[in-house]
Amino acid sequence: KQEVTQIPAALSVPEGENLVLNCSFTDSAIYNLQWFRQDPGKGLTSLLLIQSSQREQTSGRLNASLDKSSGRSTLYIAASQPGDSATYLCAVRPPNSGYALNFGKGTSLLVTP
Amino acid sequence: GAVVSQHPSRVICKSGTSVKIECRSLDFQATTMFWYRQFPKQSLMLMATSNEGSKATYEQGVEKDKFLINHASLTLSTLTVTSAHPEDSSFYICSARDRRSEKLFFGSGTQLSVL
């Protein structure tokens, strides 16, 4: 069974710092990997989606990498802002899963002014 | 962007009552909807997958008679927690797959508290 682990569980940084969130998964046979942002009382917002054949994706200050063979992905956030404070979830889509996702527990990020 | 509306956002009920949660795709047709559950400090766990017009497929350990799922149209799926108990207290969230783009969109979630 696919297990998704996110490290660290929580992170607090001062505004302006660059930071890296880590995600690992046990089964390298994935269809894609996705990073989400979850705000309290709100749904999930998709940040970046990396197909299994891709190595990275970028959107603004966010960059996500994927090393499928080692079962790892990182989410890099540049020049963090207080508005980035949220829980970040990593999810993998196994092949033949019918679009169902396996989620990690998330990293709770706090960016202080 | 596409919107998935989930209601209610929060519900408190007495033990033994039933609670219905609605998930609507507002500007797209959802061939498939997924229901997840998240306990505190745990990851989102898939409960069931529902395809429009057919019976839902439940994950192992999820009681289909307790968690009734109806996906009667391409824009609406409902999850009914029957005879809710305190251990059913959790965050429930739906996800809908756009029929055309095949992208996934999530609702805002429902926090269920059973007293």
Short mmCIF file of C-alpha atoms in Angstrom, two decimals:
data_model
loop_
_atom_site.label_atom_id
_atom_site.label_comp_id
_atom_site.label_asym_id
_atom_site.label_seq_id
_atom_site.Cartn_x
_atom_site.Cartn_y
_atom_site.Cartn_z
CA LYS A 1 0.00 0.00 0.00
CA GLN A 2 1.29 3.47 -0.89
CA GLU A 3 2.44 5.47 2.14
CA VAL A 4 3.06 9.20 1.83
CA THR A 5 5.17 10.95 4.46
CA GLN A 6 5.73 14.67 4.86
CA ILE A 7 8.54 16.25 6.80
CA PRO A 8 8.52 18.44 8.80
CA ALA A 9 5.08 18.23 10.35
CA ALA A 10 5.27 21.89 11.28
CA LEU A 11 7.51 24.76 10.35
CA SER A 12 7.78 28.36 11.49
CA VAL A 13 9.92 30.83 9.58
CA PRO A 14 10.33 34.60 9.46
CA GLU A 15 9.04 36.43 6.44
CA GLY A 16 11.38 36.49 3.47
CA GLU A 17 13.03 33.14 4.02
CA ASN A 18 13.23 30.48 1.36
CA LEU A 19 12.02 27.12 2.55
CA VAL A 20 11.71 23.51 1.47
CA LEU A 21 8.95 21.05 2.28
CA ASN A 22 9.60 17.38 1.82
CA CYS A 23 7.41 14.52 0.69
CA SER A 24 8.33 10.86 0.32
CA PHE A 25 6.32 7.94 -0.96
CA THR A 26 6.95 4.24 -0.71
CA ASP A 27 5.85 3.02 -4.13
CA SER A 28 7.55 4.68 -7.08
CA ALA A 29 4.83 3.52 -9.45
CA ILE A 30 2.79 6.69 -9.50
CA TYR A 31 0.77 8.42 -12.17
CA ASN A 32 1.43 11.90 -10.83
CA LEU A 33 2.16 13.87 -7.68
CA GLN A 34 0.35 16.99 -6.56
CA TRP A 35 0.95 19.65 -3.95
CA PHE A 36 -2.05 21.29 -2.32
CA ARG A 37 -2.59 24.13 0.08
CA GLN A 38 -5.22 23.76 2.80
CA ASP A 39 -6.45 26.76 4.75
CA PRO A 40 -8.48 26.34 7.97
CA GLY A 41 -12.15 25.86 7.20
CA LYS A 42 -11.53 25.85 3.50
CA GLY A 43 -11.00 23.26 0.84
CA LEU A 44 -7.85 22.26 -0.93
CA THR A 45 -6.23 24.42 -3.54
CA SER A 46 -4.03 22.69 -6.07
CA LEU A 47 -0.63 24.37 -6.31
CA LEU A 48 1.41 22.21 -8.62
CA LEU A 49 0.94 18.90 -10.39
CA ILE A 50 3.89 16.88 -11.66
CA GLN A 51 3.31 14.02 -14.04
CA SER A 52 5.38 10.90 -13.49
CA SER A 53 7.47 11.68 -16.58
CA GLN A 54 8.32 15.19 -15.38
CA ARG A 55 11.06 16.35 -13.03
CA GLU A 56 9.68 19.65 -11.83
CA GLN A 57 6.99 22.26 -12.13
CA THR A 58 7.09 25.95 -11.31
CA SER A 59 4.43 28.50 -10.54
CA GLY A 60 5.47 31.93 -9.34
CA ARG A 61 7.45 31.57 -6.12
CA LEU A 62 6.74 27.85 -5.95
CA ASN A 63 8.83 25.09 -7.42
CA ALA A 64 8.14 21.41 -7.00
CA SER A 65 10.54 18.64 -7.95
CA LEU A 66 9.96 14.94 -8.38
CA ASP A 67 12.45 12.10 -8.15
CA LYS A 68 10.25 9.12 -8.79
CA SER A 69 12.97 6.52 -8.50
CA SER A 70 13.86 7.58 -4.97
CA GLY A 71 10.25 8.29 -4.02
CA ARG A 72 10.78 11.93 -3.17
CA SER A 73 9.34 15.31 -3.95
CA THR A 74 10.16 18.74 -2.60
CA LEU A 75 8.19 21.95 -2.62
CA TYR A 76 10.37 25.03 -2.62
CA ILE A 77 8.84 28.34 -1.58
CA ALA A 78 10.91 31.41 -2.31
CA ALA A 79 10.73 34.64 -0.35
CA SER A 80 8.03 33.43 1.99
CA GLN A 81 5.20 35.76 3.00
CA PRO A 82 2.72 35.68 5.92
CA GLY A 83 0.01 34.86 3.40
CA ASP A 84 1.80 31.59 2.69
CA SER A 85 0.84 30.35 6.15
CA ALA A 86 -1.26 27.24 5.65
CA THR A 87 -1.02 23.47 5.64
CA TYR A 88 0.68 22.02 2.58
CA LEU A 89 -0.36 18.58 1.45
CA CYS A 90 1.44 16.21 -0.84
CA ALA A 91 -0.64 13.63 -2.70
CA VAL A 92 0.23 10.90 -5.13
CA ARG A 93 -2.06 9.33 -7.63
CA PRO A 94 -1.33 5.64 -8.06
CA PRO A 95 -1.76 4.13 -11.52
CA ASN A 96 -5.16 2.59 -12.11
CA SER A 97 -6.58 4.38 -9.08
CA GLY A 98 -9.33 6.12 -10.99
CA TYR A 99 -8.11 9.55 -9.89
CA ALA A 100 -8.22 8.77 -6.16
CA LEU A 101 -5.27 10.26 -4.28
CA ASN A 102 -3.05 9.13 -1.39
CA PHE A 103 -2.30 12.07 0.87
CA GLY A 104 0.43 12.81 3.37
CA LYS A 105 -0.42 14.31 6.77
CA GLY A 106 0.78 17.70 5.65
CA THR A 107 3.23 20.33 6.80
CA SER A 108 1.78 23.18 8.80
CA LEU A 109 3.63 26.34 7.80
CA LEU A 110 3.64 29.59 9.74
CA VAL A 111 5.37 32.61 8.26
CA THR A 112 5.80 35.36 10.80
CA PRO A 113 6.01 39.05 9.87
CA GLY B 1 -11.84 28.40 -12.07
CA ALA B 2 -14.10 25.48 -11.40
CA VAL B 3 -15.94 25.49 -8.09
CA VAL B 4 -17.14 22.67 -5.93
CA SER B 5 -19.68 23.75 -3.36
CA GLN B 6 -19.92 21.64 -0.21
CA HIS B 7 -22.57 22.14 2.47
CA PRO B 8 -22.83 22.41 5.34
CA SER B 9 -19.40 23.65 6.36
CA ARG B 10 -19.97 22.71 9.96
CA VAL B 11 -22.55 20.57 11.70
CA ILE B 12 -23.07 19.57 15.31
CA CYS B 13 -25.53 16.79 15.97
CA LYS B 14 -26.64 14.43 18.67
CA SER B 15 -25.56 10.82 18.71
CA GLY B 16 -27.95 8.63 16.75
CA THR B 17 -29.05 11.24 14.25
CA SER B 18 -28.28 11.23 10.54
CA VAL B 19 -26.40 13.97 8.75
CA LYS B 20 -26.41 14.69 5.02
CA ILE B 21 -23.52 16.46 3.31
CA GLU B 22 -23.92 17.83 -0.20
CA CYS B 23 -21.28 18.32 -2.81
CA ARG B 24 -22.11 20.20 -6.00
CA SER B 25 -20.00 21.01 -9.02
CA LEU B 26 -21.17 24.48 -9.99
CA ASP B 27 -19.82 25.02 -13.46
CA PHE B 28 -18.80 21.61 -14.70
CA GLN B 29 -20.08 18.09 -14.92
CA ALA B 30 -18.48 15.62 -12.55
CA THR B 31 -18.30 12.09 -13.81
CA THR B 32 -16.71 10.91 -10.61
CA MET B 33 -16.77 12.24 -7.09
CA PHE B 34 -14.60 11.18 -4.20
CA TRP B 35 -15.32 11.41 -0.48
CA TYR B 36 -12.45 11.75 1.96
CA ARG B 37 -12.29 11.86 5.73
CA GLN B 38 -9.62 13.49 7.86
CA PHE B 39 -9.17 12.92 11.58
CA PRO B 40 -7.11 15.45 13.58
CA LYS B 41 -3.42 15.33 12.73
CA GLN B 42 -4.05 12.55 10.24
CA SER B 43 -3.99 12.52 6.46
CA LEU B 44 -7.02 12.68 4.23
CA MET B 45 -8.24 9.15 3.71
CA LEU B 46 -10.38 8.08 0.80
CA MET B 47 -13.72 6.70 1.92
CA ALA B 48 -15.48 6.02 -1.32
CA THR B 49 -15.65 6.75 -5.02
CA SER B 50 -18.95 7.46 -6.68
CA ASN B 51 -19.72 7.48 -10.37
CA GLU B 52 -22.85 9.15 -11.65
CA GLY B 53 -25.71 6.74 -11.95
CA SER B 54 -24.01 3.78 -10.33
CA LYS B 55 -23.31 2.47 -6.85
CA ALA B 56 -20.41 3.87 -4.92
CA THR B 57 -17.23 1.90 -4.38
CA TYR B 58 -16.15 1.89 -0.75
CA GLU B 59 -12.64 1.56 0.61
CA GLN B 60 -11.81 -1.27 2.93
CA GLY B 61 -13.04 -0.63 6.44
CA VAL B 62 -15.70 1.91 5.44
CA GLU B 63 -19.23 0.70 6.18
CA LYS B 64 -21.43 1.27 3.17
CA ASP B 65 -24.60 1.02 5.25
CA LYS B 66 -23.38 3.73 7.57
CA PHE B 67 -22.02 6.12 4.97
CA LEU B 68 -24.64 6.32 2.25
CA ILE B 69 -23.50 7.92 -0.96
CA ASN B 70 -25.82 9.07 -3.71
CA HIS B 71 -24.58 10.42 -7.02
CA ALA B 72 -27.82 10.90 -8.87
CA SER B 73 -26.66 13.59 -11.28
CA LEU B 74 -23.50 14.85 -12.91
CA THR B 75 -23.40 17.85 -10.57
CA LEU B 76 -24.48 16.49 -7.20
CA SER B 77 -23.26 13.85 -4.79
CA THR B 78 -24.41 13.42 -1.22
CA LEU B 79 -22.90 11.63 1.74
CA THR B 80 -25.25 10.67 4.55
CA VAL B 81 -23.79 9.62 7.87
CA THR B 82 -26.50 7.44 9.37
CA SER B 83 -26.92 7.03 13.11
CA ALA B 84 -23.87 9.15 13.77
CA HIS B 85 -21.71 8.44 16.81
CA PRO B 86 -18.95 10.51 18.43
CA GLU B 87 -16.29 8.44 16.67
CA ASP B 88 -17.70 9.67 13.35
CA SER B 89 -16.67 13.20 14.28
CA SER B 90 -14.25 14.21 11.58
CA PHE B 91 -13.59 16.53 8.66
CA TYR B 92 -15.30 15.28 5.50
CA ILE B 93 -14.32 16.64 2.10
CA CYS B 94 -15.43 15.84 -1.41
CA SER B 95 -13.57 15.99 -4.67
CA ALA B 96 -15.04 16.10 -8.16
CA ARG B 97 -13.47 15.17 -11.46
CA ASP B 98 -14.32 17.44 -14.35
CA ARG B 99 -15.76 15.33 -17.13
CA ARG B 100 -14.03 17.34 -19.86
CA SER B 101 -10.71 18.48 -18.41
CA GLU B 102 -10.32 15.50 -16.07
CA LYS B 103 -8.99 17.86 -13.42
CA LEU B 104 -9.85 17.37 -9.76
CA PHE B 105 -11.48 20.06 -7.66
CA PHE B 106 -12.16 19.95 -3.95
CA GLY B 107 -15.00 21.20 -1.84
CA SER B 108 -14.40 23.32 1.24
CA GLY B 109 -15.09 20.47 3.62
CA THR B 110 -17.55 19.73 6.41
CA GLN B 111 -16.54 19.56 10.05
CA LEU B 112 -18.85 17.08 11.74
CA SER B 113 -19.09 16.98 15.52
CA VAL B 114 -21.27 14.31 17.09
CA LEU B 115 -22.13 14.86 20.74
#
